[in-house]
Amino acid sequence: MAEAFERVSVINMGLEGFADAVREQGAPAAQVDWRPPADGDPAVLAVLERLWGRHGDRVAAANAEAVSRIEACRPMAVGVRPAAGELPWLAEGPRRLLHSGPPITWDRVCDPQRRAMAAAVVFEDWAPDREAAYRLLDNGDVELGSGNEHGHVGPMTGVCSPSMAVWLAEDADLGVRACSTLNEGPGDTLWFGVGGDAAVERLRFFRDSAGPLLDRLIARCGPVDVFGLAAQGLNMGDELHMRSQGTGNLLIRHLLPGFAALGGEQTAAFIAGNHHFFLTLTMAAAKCASLAGQTVAGSSVVSLISRNGTDVGVQLAGLPGRWFTGPAAPVQDALLREGFTEADAALDIGDSAVIETIGLGGMAVAAAPTVASFFGGTAADTAARVREMAEICVARSQRFTLAALDGVGTPVGIDARLVAELGITPQITTGVLHNRTGAGQIGAGIAHQPVPPVVEAVAGLADALDAA
Amino acid sequence: MGWQTRVIRGRYADSMRLMGIAKGIRATDGVDGAEVAMGTPANLEALSGMGVSVDAAPGDVVIAVNAAVDAVGAAALDTAEQGLVALESGGGGSVEVAPARTLVSAAAGQPGSNVALVSVPGEYATLEAHRALTSGMHVFLFSDHVSVPDEVELKQRGEAKDLLVMGPGCGTAMLGGVGLGFMNVVRRGPVGIVAAAGTGAQEAACLLEAAGTGVSQIIGVGGRDLSADVGGIMFRQGMRMLTGDPQTETLLLVSKPPSPEVVQTLGEAVPPGVRVVAAFVGWEGGPAPFEVHATLEEGAYAAAGAAPPAQPAMPATPPWTAARGKHLLALYSGGSLAHEALTILEPRIAVAGNVTHHPAPAGGHTVLDLGEEEYTRGRPHPMVDLTVRLDMLADAERDPALGCVLLDVVLGHGSHPDPASELAPALGRLAERVAVVAHVCGTAGDPQDAARQEAALRDAGVVVTASNAAAARLALRAVLGV
């Protein structure tokens, strides 16, 4: 017998009087703050009708499966290795570089990413100096690859060359693995698009000292349960994207006995002085979980949001490998350092939004009131922000919970259908790079990810399901 | 019996939260001891000291429960695991919660939601109805302007998922004793209604109440369900579901007369032995697998197993005696009620209006359904907004050929809060000169209180009948003078 013949619990869309009448009769009724989907765009509406209608059950099941795979993934950091050994594509040609964002040709690469690439060419000794490096790049003598297509995710400019030291995270049971460069910290770095002599020197230090030592430390202390630490870090004021200091300290705690045994003061000092050190570990682990959730035919879960300072690219779990791109967003509400203006600001860049695809970062911002206060928001604003993110997500995480919100799970599994319908995208708190001088980070702000590539993605998914 | 353990791999929760969960479990009847902790060496050693051996790592949550009865222990393990994550709060906490933007998030904030009411503009209604079906919810689809192919696709999905798609254009339903849309407050009873007509269902439910019985459920299906294009998908689905409802003993079907083929398929929707009574308003006879009545009144009283009240006598007052040979003007807010009146009037007098197949010639007998689109553009339904009817009544005051005014007053949730207060002055002026007869479709339990509404109309000189059919018959006698 129908349960509704015994007990009615109503969701009301439209005339509020209908909900009032139900409540007057003693039954629960929740009113939806309804507005025309996709601002009433008939083409988007037709796509959404297909994806909630004839394909609705298929997509719902696929999305549940994608989220359960993301949630089941338990990436362990098993070592720090030379990139070429873990990322075969880098080693398969004479001069190859990986970069953040969707694939791009050299002529369209933004200024900060060009500087990072030139520094990587110098670091690899493919050219004696930056001028020569630019000549190589101009001549097309360096092959460029999108990190996301080859197992790597990088923050900001996200450049990775064969000799760089990278974290290796994997879930051996699920057969997923991903790498990310060691985080360089502030100042003259590749990730901020400076790429000076100090940056290259630091890469050598990573390659020759810090990387090998970290690999031995992990071998001695055991693999790092990245999400286990992240779940604890959420209770220590981290949201794991803009801020991961607490979690970074947990990593140091994990490695501390090893440092005592093996020494390594210079590496320890570097880690202790870099409050973003954990960021790329989170990214590599998040990429593992994102990969685990991929290849679920029919899923509208966003598996990838990735920017290169020129384009933003989106992928869906149901259409793995297929990019939907558009212009990268400007970083809004930017707080800039003295002497810089919005005209100096480069566009949004980096692979770090992979963190938002698995339920951390912008999905967990209520864990980090300090991040909110940085932009003049309140703790209550962060709670509202998490709630807004839940509007576009398939589920709530079981493993990432927010003590500040009485232990609710973070939203996980961005549903592209809901993004296209509501026009709500993940906000990513990110650094602002200089767009032409190599001044590096000139501020920080919020990058609202663009909706149009997501709209294209849902249309692509509907077509794929029609054809199936 | 004894200690049971569960290890949740790769899950972190703060020790304060875990201790709080353990405290709650310990307070459960039948639980003699409980620990919930991360699988650190120290915690494992402590558990070992209690005789609990468990294989866990520092990144795992360990739940251990000591209970004499295994089932109690297992339930406690489940409770503890569920306690690791709080349910999404729909409000009530310390933080102001913004209203949900979609059905999906609204349902997450109100667990157990099972019916979606959709009254958004028609071009968006199909999406919302599909979304509700995807979420496993029945749909009450008030919206109009949903295409026939969309309606068929929605209803076929609903049928496949054993869910109701009530509409498009459905105004009335009642599930589990809760009226949806425009619905009267009626006693619960053994008659389950499936209706392709909103006010038809309301009138039938009110008459069942008057007959001393009541309604189990009302499943509205929208006005097009029994058309050849839709083929009665939801009517049959509703009948099947009511057959499985232990509170339903008799099925009452309310509709305009469907085609003979469709009537036959309806008979096949329920197993033999289920009592089915139909009120197919305007039914002219023909083969049917169940008993069919031509008015709502006959159908409802047959379903109740009771006789309708005696027809009231025609008043002998001048407005009524003067009505003979003059014209009848019927102004309806309920489409089914207008149609029922027509069924009674048309065999005896020529009637024009938007519910007939004849255009309205000026000055003849006229029956108008003011709920039709030509009267509702840009304004609410006449059950809510009396403006159109009041304007027409004002015009009628200047019509010397007019002999009788017939109207309905539909009460219940969703309708005008006090229609008699607005209608009585206009009707009072008319009643000094012409016969005025009305039926109040409502109950004493309605927010407007039918008894109070009827009294206000009677005070204005209106004759109020117990059914719409009785009102129509009285109006007919007035203009015929019999």
Coordinates of C-alpha atoms in Angstrom, one line a residue, chain A:
Chain A
M1 CA 0.0 0.0 0.0
A2 CA 1.1 3.5 -0.7
E3 CA 2.8 5.1 2.3
A4 CA 1.2 8.4 1.3
F5 CA -2.2 6.9 2.2
E6 CA -1.1 6.9 5.8
R7 CA 1.3 9.9 6.1
V8 CA 1.8 12.9 3.9
S9 CA 4.9 15.1 4.0
V10 CA 4.9 17.8 1.3
I11 CA 7.5 19.7 -0.7
N12 CA 5.7 22.7 -2.3
M13 CA 6.8 24.5 -5.4
G14 CA 4.7 27.5 -6.4
L15 CA 1.7 28.9 -4.6
E16 CA 2.6 29.2 -1.0
G17 CA -1.0 29.0 0.1
F18 CA -0.9 25.3 -0.8
A19 CA 1.9 24.7 1.7
D20 CA 0.0 26.8 4.3
A21 CA -3.1 24.7 3.9
V22 CA -1.1 21.4 4.4
R23 CA 0.4 22.8 7.6
E24 CA -3.0 23.9 8.9
Q25 CA -4.0 20.3 8.5
G26 CA -1.1 19.2 10.7
A27 CA 1.2 17.8 8.0
P28 CA 4.7 19.0 7.3
A29 CA 5.3 21.1 4.2
A30 CA 8.5 22.7 3.0
Q31 CA 8.4 25.6 0.6
V32 CA 11.0 25.7 -2.1
D33 CA 12.4 29.2 -2.9
W34 CA 11.5 28.5 -6.6
R35 CA 12.7 30.6 -9.5
P36 CA 12.7 29.7 -13.2
P37 CA 15.5 27.2 -13.9
A38 CA 18.5 28.6 -15.8
D39 CA 16.7 32.0 -15.8
G40 CA 14.1 30.5 -18.0
D41 CA 16.5 29.7 -20.9
P42 CA 14.3 27.2 -23.0
A43 CA 17.3 25.4 -24.5
V44 CA 18.8 24.6 -21.0
L45 CA 15.3 23.8 -19.7
A46 CA 14.9 21.2 -22.5
V47 CA 18.2 19.6 -21.6
L48 CA 17.3 19.5 -17.9
E49 CA 14.0 17.9 -18.6
R50 CA 15.8 15.1 -20.4
L51 CA 18.3 14.6 -17.6
W52 CA 15.6 14.7 -14.8
G53 CA 13.0 13.0 -17.0
R54 CA 13.7 10.1 -19.3
H55 CA 17.2 9.8 -18.0
G56 CA 16.4 10.8 -14.5
D57 CA 16.6 7.4 -12.8
R58 CA 19.8 6.5 -14.7
V59 CA 21.5 9.8 -13.8
A60 CA 20.4 9.5 -10.1
A61 CA 21.8 6.0 -9.8
A62 CA 25.0 7.0 -11.6
N63 CA 25.5 10.0 -9.4
A64 CA 25.0 7.9 -6.2
E65 CA 27.5 5.5 -7.5
A66 CA 30.0 8.2 -8.4
V67 CA 29.7 9.8 -4.9
S68 CA 30.0 6.4 -3.2
R69 CA 33.2 5.8 -5.1
I70 CA 34.6 9.2 -4.2
E71 CA 33.7 8.6 -0.6
A72 CA 35.2 5.1 -0.5
C73 CA 38.5 6.2 -1.9
R74 CA 41.2 6.4 0.8
P75 CA 44.3 7.8 -0.8
M76 CA 47.6 7.2 1.0
A77 CA 50.7 9.3 0.3
V78 CA 53.2 6.6 -0.3
G79 CA 56.3 8.6 -1.3
V80 CA 57.9 11.6 -2.9
R81 CA 59.5 10.7 -6.2
P82 CA 61.0 12.2 -9.4
A83 CA 58.1 13.0 -11.6
A84 CA 59.4 11.2 -14.7
G85 CA 59.3 7.9 -12.8
E86 CA 55.6 8.3 -11.8
L87 CA 54.2 10.2 -14.8
P88 CA 55.3 8.3 -17.9
W89 CA 54.1 10.9 -20.4
L90 CA 56.8 13.3 -19.1
A91 CA 59.5 10.7 -19.9
E92 CA 58.2 9.7 -23.3
G93 CA 59.7 12.8 -25.1
P94 CA 62.9 14.8 -25.0
R95 CA 61.3 17.9 -23.5
R96 CA 57.9 17.7 -21.9
L97 CA 56.1 19.9 -19.3
L98 CA 52.8 19.5 -17.6
H99 CA 50.7 22.5 -16.6
S100 CA 47.5 23.3 -14.8
G101 CA 44.2 23.6 -16.6
P102 CA 42.9 22.3 -19.8
P103 CA 45.2 21.7 -22.7
I104 CA 46.6 24.8 -24.3
T105 CA 49.1 25.9 -27.0
W106 CA 52.1 28.0 -26.1
D107 CA 50.8 31.1 -27.9
R108 CA 47.8 31.2 -25.6
V109 CA 49.6 30.5 -22.3
C110 CA 49.2 33.3 -19.8
D111 CA 52.2 35.3 -18.5
P112 CA 52.6 33.7 -15.1
Q113 CA 52.4 30.2 -16.5
R114 CA 54.9 31.2 -19.3
R115 CA 57.4 32.3 -16.6
A116 CA 56.9 29.1 -14.7
M117 CA 57.5 27.0 -17.8
A118 CA 60.6 28.9 -18.7
A119 CA 62.0 28.4 -15.2
A120 CA 61.2 24.7 -15.5
V121 CA 63.1 24.5 -18.8
V122 CA 66.1 26.1 -17.1
F123 CA 65.7 23.8 -14.1
E124 CA 65.8 20.8 -16.4
D125 CA 69.0 22.2 -18.1
W126 CA 67.2 22.2 -21.5
A127 CA 68.4 25.8 -21.8
P128 CA 71.2 27.7 -20.1
D129 CA 69.0 30.7 -19.2
R130 CA 65.5 32.1 -19.5
E131 CA 66.0 33.8 -22.8
A132 CA 67.1 30.5 -24.4
A133 CA 64.3 28.8 -22.6
Y134 CA 61.7 31.2 -24.2
R135 CA 63.3 30.5 -27.6
L136 CA 62.8 26.7 -27.1
L137 CA 59.2 27.3 -26.1
D138 CA 58.6 29.8 -28.9
N139 CA 60.0 27.2 -31.4
G140 CA 57.7 24.5 -30.2
D141 CA 60.6 22.5 -28.9
V142 CA 58.9 21.8 -25.6
E143 CA 55.8 19.7 -25.6
L144 CA 53.0 20.9 -23.3
G145 CA 50.5 18.6 -21.6
S146 CA 47.6 19.1 -19.3
G147 CA 48.5 17.7 -16.0
N148 CA 45.0 16.4 -15.4
E149 CA 45.3 14.2 -18.5
H150 CA 48.5 12.6 -17.3
G151 CA 48.0 11.9 -13.6
H152 CA 49.2 15.3 -12.2
V153 CA 47.5 18.2 -10.5
G154 CA 49.4 21.4 -9.8
P155 CA 48.5 24.6 -7.8
M156 CA 48.3 27.9 -9.7
T157 CA 50.6 27.7 -12.7
G158 CA 50.8 24.0 -11.9
V159 CA 54.0 23.3 -13.9
C160 CA 55.7 20.0 -13.5
S161 CA 58.9 18.8 -15.3
P162 CA 60.5 15.4 -15.3
S163 CA 63.0 16.0 -12.6
M164 CA 60.7 17.7 -10.1
A165 CA 59.9 15.9 -6.8
V166 CA 56.2 15.0 -6.6
W167 CA 54.0 13.5 -4.0
L168 CA 52.6 10.1 -5.0
A169 CA 49.2 9.4 -3.6
E170 CA 47.3 6.2 -4.3
D171 CA 44.5 4.0 -3.3
A172 CA 46.0 0.6 -4.2
D173 CA 42.7 -1.2 -3.7
L174 CA 40.9 1.0 -6.1
G175 CA 43.8 1.2 -8.5
V176 CA 44.0 5.0 -8.6
R177 CA 47.0 7.2 -8.2
A178 CA 48.0 10.8 -8.7
C179 CA 50.9 13.2 -8.2
S180 CA 51.4 16.8 -7.3
T181 CA 54.6 18.8 -7.0
L182 CA 55.9 19.8 -3.5
N183 CA 54.5 23.1 -2.5
E184 CA 57.1 25.9 -2.9
G185 CA 55.8 28.3 -0.4
P186 CA 55.7 32.1 -0.8
G187 CA 57.8 34.5 -2.9
D188 CA 59.9 33.6 -5.9
T189 CA 58.3 30.4 -7.0
L190 CA 56.9 28.7 -10.1
W191 CA 53.4 28.3 -8.8
F192 CA 53.0 32.1 -8.4
G193 CA 54.5 32.7 -11.9
V194 CA 57.8 34.3 -10.8
G195 CA 60.3 31.7 -11.8
G196 CA 63.5 33.5 -10.8
D197 CA 66.9 32.1 -9.7
A198 CA 65.7 31.4 -6.2
A199 CA 62.8 29.4 -7.5
V200 CA 65.0 27.3 -9.7
E201 CA 67.4 26.8 -6.8
R202 CA 64.5 25.6 -4.6
L203 CA 63.5 23.1 -7.2
R204 CA 67.0 21.7 -7.1
F205 CA 66.8 21.5 -3.3
F206 CA 63.5 19.6 -3.6
R207 CA 65.0 17.3 -6.2
D208 CA 68.3 16.6 -4.4
S209 CA 67.4 16.9 -0.7
A210 CA 63.8 17.4 0.4
G211 CA 62.2 15.0 -2.0
P212 CA 64.5 12.0 -1.3
L213 CA 64.4 12.7 2.5
L214 CA 60.6 12.9 2.5
D215 CA 60.4 9.6 0.6
R216 CA 62.6 8.0 3.2
L217 CA 60.6 9.5 6.1
I218 CA 57.4 8.1 4.7
A219 CA 59.0 4.7 4.2
R220 CA 60.0 4.9 7.9
C221 CA 56.9 6.4 9.4
G222 CA 54.4 4.8 7.1
P223 CA 52.1 6.1 4.4
V224 CA 50.1 9.3 5.1
D225 CA 46.4 8.8 5.4
V226 CA 45.7 12.1 3.7
F227 CA 41.9 12.3 4.2
G228 CA 42.2 10.9 7.7
L229 CA 44.4 13.9 8.5
A230 CA 42.1 16.2 6.5
A231 CA 39.1 15.1 8.5
Q232 CA 40.9 16.0 11.7
G233 CA 42.1 19.3 10.1
L234 CA 38.5 20.3 9.6
N235 CA 38.2 20.4 13.3
M236 CA 41.3 22.5 13.6
G237 CA 40.2 25.5 11.6
D238 CA 41.2 24.2 8.1
E239 CA 39.0 24.0 5.1
L240 CA 41.9 22.3 3.3
H241 CA 42.2 24.6 0.3
M242 CA 42.9 28.2 1.4
R243 CA 44.0 27.0 4.8
S244 CA 45.6 23.7 5.8
Q245 CA 47.9 24.7 8.6
G246 CA 46.4 22.5 11.2
T247 CA 46.5 19.5 8.9
G248 CA 50.1 20.4 8.0
N249 CA 51.0 20.2 11.6
L250 CA 49.4 16.7 11.8
L251 CA 51.7 15.7 8.9
I252 CA 54.7 17.1 10.8
R253 CA 53.6 15.1 13.8
H254 CA 53.4 12.0 11.7
L255 CA 56.9 12.5 10.3
L256 CA 58.5 13.8 13.6
P257 CA 60.0 10.5 14.8
G258 CA 61.5 10.0 11.4
F259 CA 63.1 13.4 11.4
A260 CA 64.6 12.6 14.8
A261 CA 66.0 9.4 13.4
L262 CA 67.2 10.6 10.0
G263 CA 68.0 14.2 10.6
G264 CA 67.3 16.8 7.8
E265 CA 67.2 20.2 9.4
Q266 CA 67.0 22.1 6.2
T267 CA 64.0 20.2 5.0
A268 CA 62.3 20.4 8.4
A269 CA 62.9 24.1 8.4
F270 CA 61.4 24.5 5.0
I271 CA 58.3 22.5 5.9
A272 CA 57.9 24.4 9.2
G273 CA 58.1 27.7 7.3
N274 CA 55.5 26.9 4.6
H275 CA 51.9 27.0 5.8
H276 CA 50.7 25.8 2.4
F277 CA 52.9 22.7 2.5
F278 CA 50.0 20.3 2.9
L279 CA 48.0 21.8 -0.1
T280 CA 49.5 19.7 -2.8
L281 CA 49.2 16.6 -0.8
T282 CA 45.4 17.3 -0.5
M283 CA 45.3 18.0 -4.2
A284 CA 47.0 14.7 -5.1
A285 CA 44.7 12.8 -2.8
A286 CA 41.6 14.7 -4.1
K287 CA 42.6 13.8 -7.7
C288 CA 42.7 10.1 -6.6
A289 CA 39.2 10.4 -5.3
S290 CA 38.0 12.3 -8.4
L291 CA 39.5 9.6 -10.6
A292 CA 37.8 6.9 -8.5
G293 CA 34.5 8.6 -9.1
Q294 CA 35.0 8.9 -12.8
T295 CA 33.9 6.5 -15.5
V296 CA 30.4 6.1 -14.2
A297 CA 28.4 6.3 -17.4
G298 CA 25.5 8.7 -17.1
S299 CA 26.8 10.6 -14.1
S300 CA 26.4 14.4 -14.1
V301 CA 28.9 14.7 -11.2
V302 CA 31.6 17.2 -11.9
S303 CA 34.9 15.3 -11.7
L304 CA 37.1 18.2 -12.7
I305 CA 37.3 22.0 -12.6
S306 CA 40.6 23.2 -13.8
R307 CA 42.0 26.5 -15.0
N308 CA 45.1 27.6 -16.8
G309 CA 44.8 31.4 -16.5
T310 CA 43.4 31.5 -20.0
D311 CA 40.7 28.8 -20.1
V312 CA 38.6 27.0 -17.5
G313 CA 37.8 23.4 -18.3
V314 CA 35.2 21.1 -16.7
Q315 CA 34.7 17.4 -17.0
L316 CA 31.9 15.1 -15.8
A317 CA 32.2 11.7 -14.3
G318 CA 29.8 10.4 -16.9
L319 CA 32.0 11.8 -19.8
P320 CA 35.5 11.2 -18.6
G321 CA 38.3 12.8 -20.7
R322 CA 35.9 15.2 -22.5
W323 CA 36.7 18.9 -21.8
F324 CA 34.1 21.6 -21.7
T325 CA 35.9 24.9 -21.7
G326 CA 35.4 28.6 -21.6
P327 CA 37.3 31.7 -20.6
A328 CA 38.9 31.6 -17.2
A329 CA 37.2 33.9 -14.7
P330 CA 38.6 37.0 -13.2
V331 CA 39.3 36.8 -9.5
Q332 CA 36.6 38.9 -7.8
D333 CA 36.5 40.8 -4.6
A334 CA 40.2 40.8 -4.7
L335 CA 42.3 42.1 -1.8
L336 CA 45.4 43.5 -3.5
R337 CA 48.8 44.5 -2.1
E338 CA 49.7 48.1 -2.0
G339 CA 50.6 49.4 -5.4
F340 CA 48.6 47.0 -7.5
T341 CA 45.3 47.4 -9.2
E342 CA 42.7 45.1 -10.8
A343 CA 44.4 45.9 -14.1
D344 CA 47.4 43.9 -12.9
A345 CA 45.5 40.8 -11.9
A346 CA 45.8 37.6 -13.9
L347 CA 42.8 35.4 -14.5
D348 CA 41.9 32.5 -12.3
I349 CA 44.4 29.7 -12.5
G350 CA 45.2 26.2 -11.1
D351 CA 44.1 22.6 -10.7
S352 CA 43.3 23.1 -7.0
A353 CA 39.5 23.1 -7.5
V354 CA 39.8 19.4 -7.6
I355 CA 39.6 19.8 -3.8
E356 CA 36.1 21.2 -4.2
T357 CA 35.0 18.2 -6.3
I358 CA 35.5 15.8 -3.4
G359 CA 33.9 17.8 -0.5
L360 CA 36.7 20.0 0.9
G361 CA 37.7 23.6 0.4
G362 CA 34.8 25.7 -0.6
M363 CA 32.5 22.8 0.4
A364 CA 33.9 23.0 4.0
V365 CA 34.4 26.7 4.5
A366 CA 32.4 26.6 7.7
A367 CA 35.3 24.8 9.2
A368 CA 37.5 27.8 8.7
P369 CA 36.1 31.0 10.2
T370 CA 39.5 32.6 9.7
V371 CA 39.1 32.3 6.0
A372 CA 35.7 34.0 6.2
S373 CA 37.0 36.8 8.3
F374 CA 39.9 37.3 5.8
F375 CA 37.2 38.6 3.4
G376 CA 35.1 40.4 6.0
G377 CA 32.5 37.6 6.3
T378 CA 31.1 36.1 9.5
A379 CA 31.0 32.6 10.7
A380 CA 27.3 32.6 9.9
D381 CA 28.1 33.5 6.3
T382 CA 30.3 30.4 6.0
A383 CA 27.4 28.3 7.3
A384 CA 25.1 29.8 4.6
R385 CA 27.9 29.2 2.1
V386 CA 28.0 25.5 2.9
R387 CA 24.3 25.4 2.7
E388 CA 24.4 27.0 -0.8
M389 CA 27.0 24.5 -1.9
A390 CA 24.7 21.7 -0.7
E391 CA 22.1 23.0 -3.2
I392 CA 24.4 21.9 -6.1
C393 CA 25.7 18.7 -4.6
V394 CA 24.4 15.1 -4.7
A395 CA 25.1 14.2 -1.1
R396 CA 26.7 15.0 2.2
S397 CA 30.0 13.4 3.0
Q398 CA 30.2 10.7 5.7
R399 CA 33.9 11.3 6.4
F400 CA 34.2 15.1 6.3
T401 CA 32.1 16.6 9.0
L402 CA 31.8 20.1 10.3
A403 CA 31.8 20.5 14.0
A404 CA 30.8 24.1 13.7
L405 CA 27.6 23.0 12.0
D406 CA 26.8 20.3 14.7
G407 CA 28.6 17.6 12.8
V408 CA 26.8 17.6 9.4
G409 CA 28.8 16.3 6.5
T410 CA 30.3 18.6 3.8
P411 CA 28.5 18.7 0.5
V412 CA 30.0 16.3 -2.0
G413 CA 29.5 15.5 -5.6
I414 CA 28.8 18.7 -7.6
D415 CA 25.8 17.9 -9.8
A416 CA 26.3 19.8 -13.1
R417 CA 22.5 19.7 -13.7
L418 CA 22.0 21.8 -10.5
V419 CA 24.8 24.1 -11.4
A420 CA 23.3 24.8 -14.8
E421 CA 19.9 25.3 -13.3
L422 CA 20.7 27.5 -10.4
G423 CA 23.7 29.3 -11.8
I424 CA 25.5 28.5 -8.5
T425 CA 29.1 27.4 -8.9
P426 CA 31.8 26.6 -6.3
Q427 CA 33.6 29.7 -5.1
I428 CA 37.3 29.2 -4.9
T429 CA 39.3 31.3 -2.6
T430 CA 42.6 31.8 -4.5
G431 CA 45.7 33.9 -4.9
V432 CA 45.9 36.6 -7.5
L433 CA 49.0 36.6 -9.7
H434 CA 50.4 39.5 -11.6
N435 CA 49.4 39.3 -15.2
R436 CA 52.6 40.6 -16.9
T437 CA 55.6 41.4 -14.7
G438 CA 56.4 38.3 -12.8
A439 CA 55.7 40.0 -9.5
G440 CA 54.1 36.8 -8.3
Q441 CA 51.2 36.9 -5.9
I442 CA 49.7 40.4 -5.6
G443 CA 46.7 39.5 -3.6
A444 CA 43.9 37.0 -3.0
G445 CA 40.2 36.9 -3.9
I446 CA 37.3 34.7 -4.8
A447 CA 37.0 33.0 -8.2
H448 CA 33.4 32.2 -9.1
Q449 CA 33.7 29.4 -11.6
P450 CA 31.8 30.2 -14.9
V451 CA 28.5 28.5 -15.6
P452 CA 28.6 28.2 -19.4
P453 CA 31.1 25.3 -19.6
V454 CA 28.9 23.4 -17.2
V455 CA 25.8 24.1 -19.3
E456 CA 27.7 22.7 -22.3
A457 CA 28.6 19.7 -20.3
V458 CA 25.1 18.8 -19.3
A459 CA 24.0 19.2 -22.9
G460 CA 26.8 16.8 -23.9
L461 CA 25.7 14.3 -21.3
A462 CA 22.0 14.5 -22.4
D463 CA 23.1 13.8 -26.0
A464 CA 25.3 10.9 -24.9
L465 CA 22.4 9.4 -22.9
D466 CA 20.0 9.9 -25.9
A467 CA 22.5 8.1 -28.1
A468 CA 23.1 5.2 -25.6

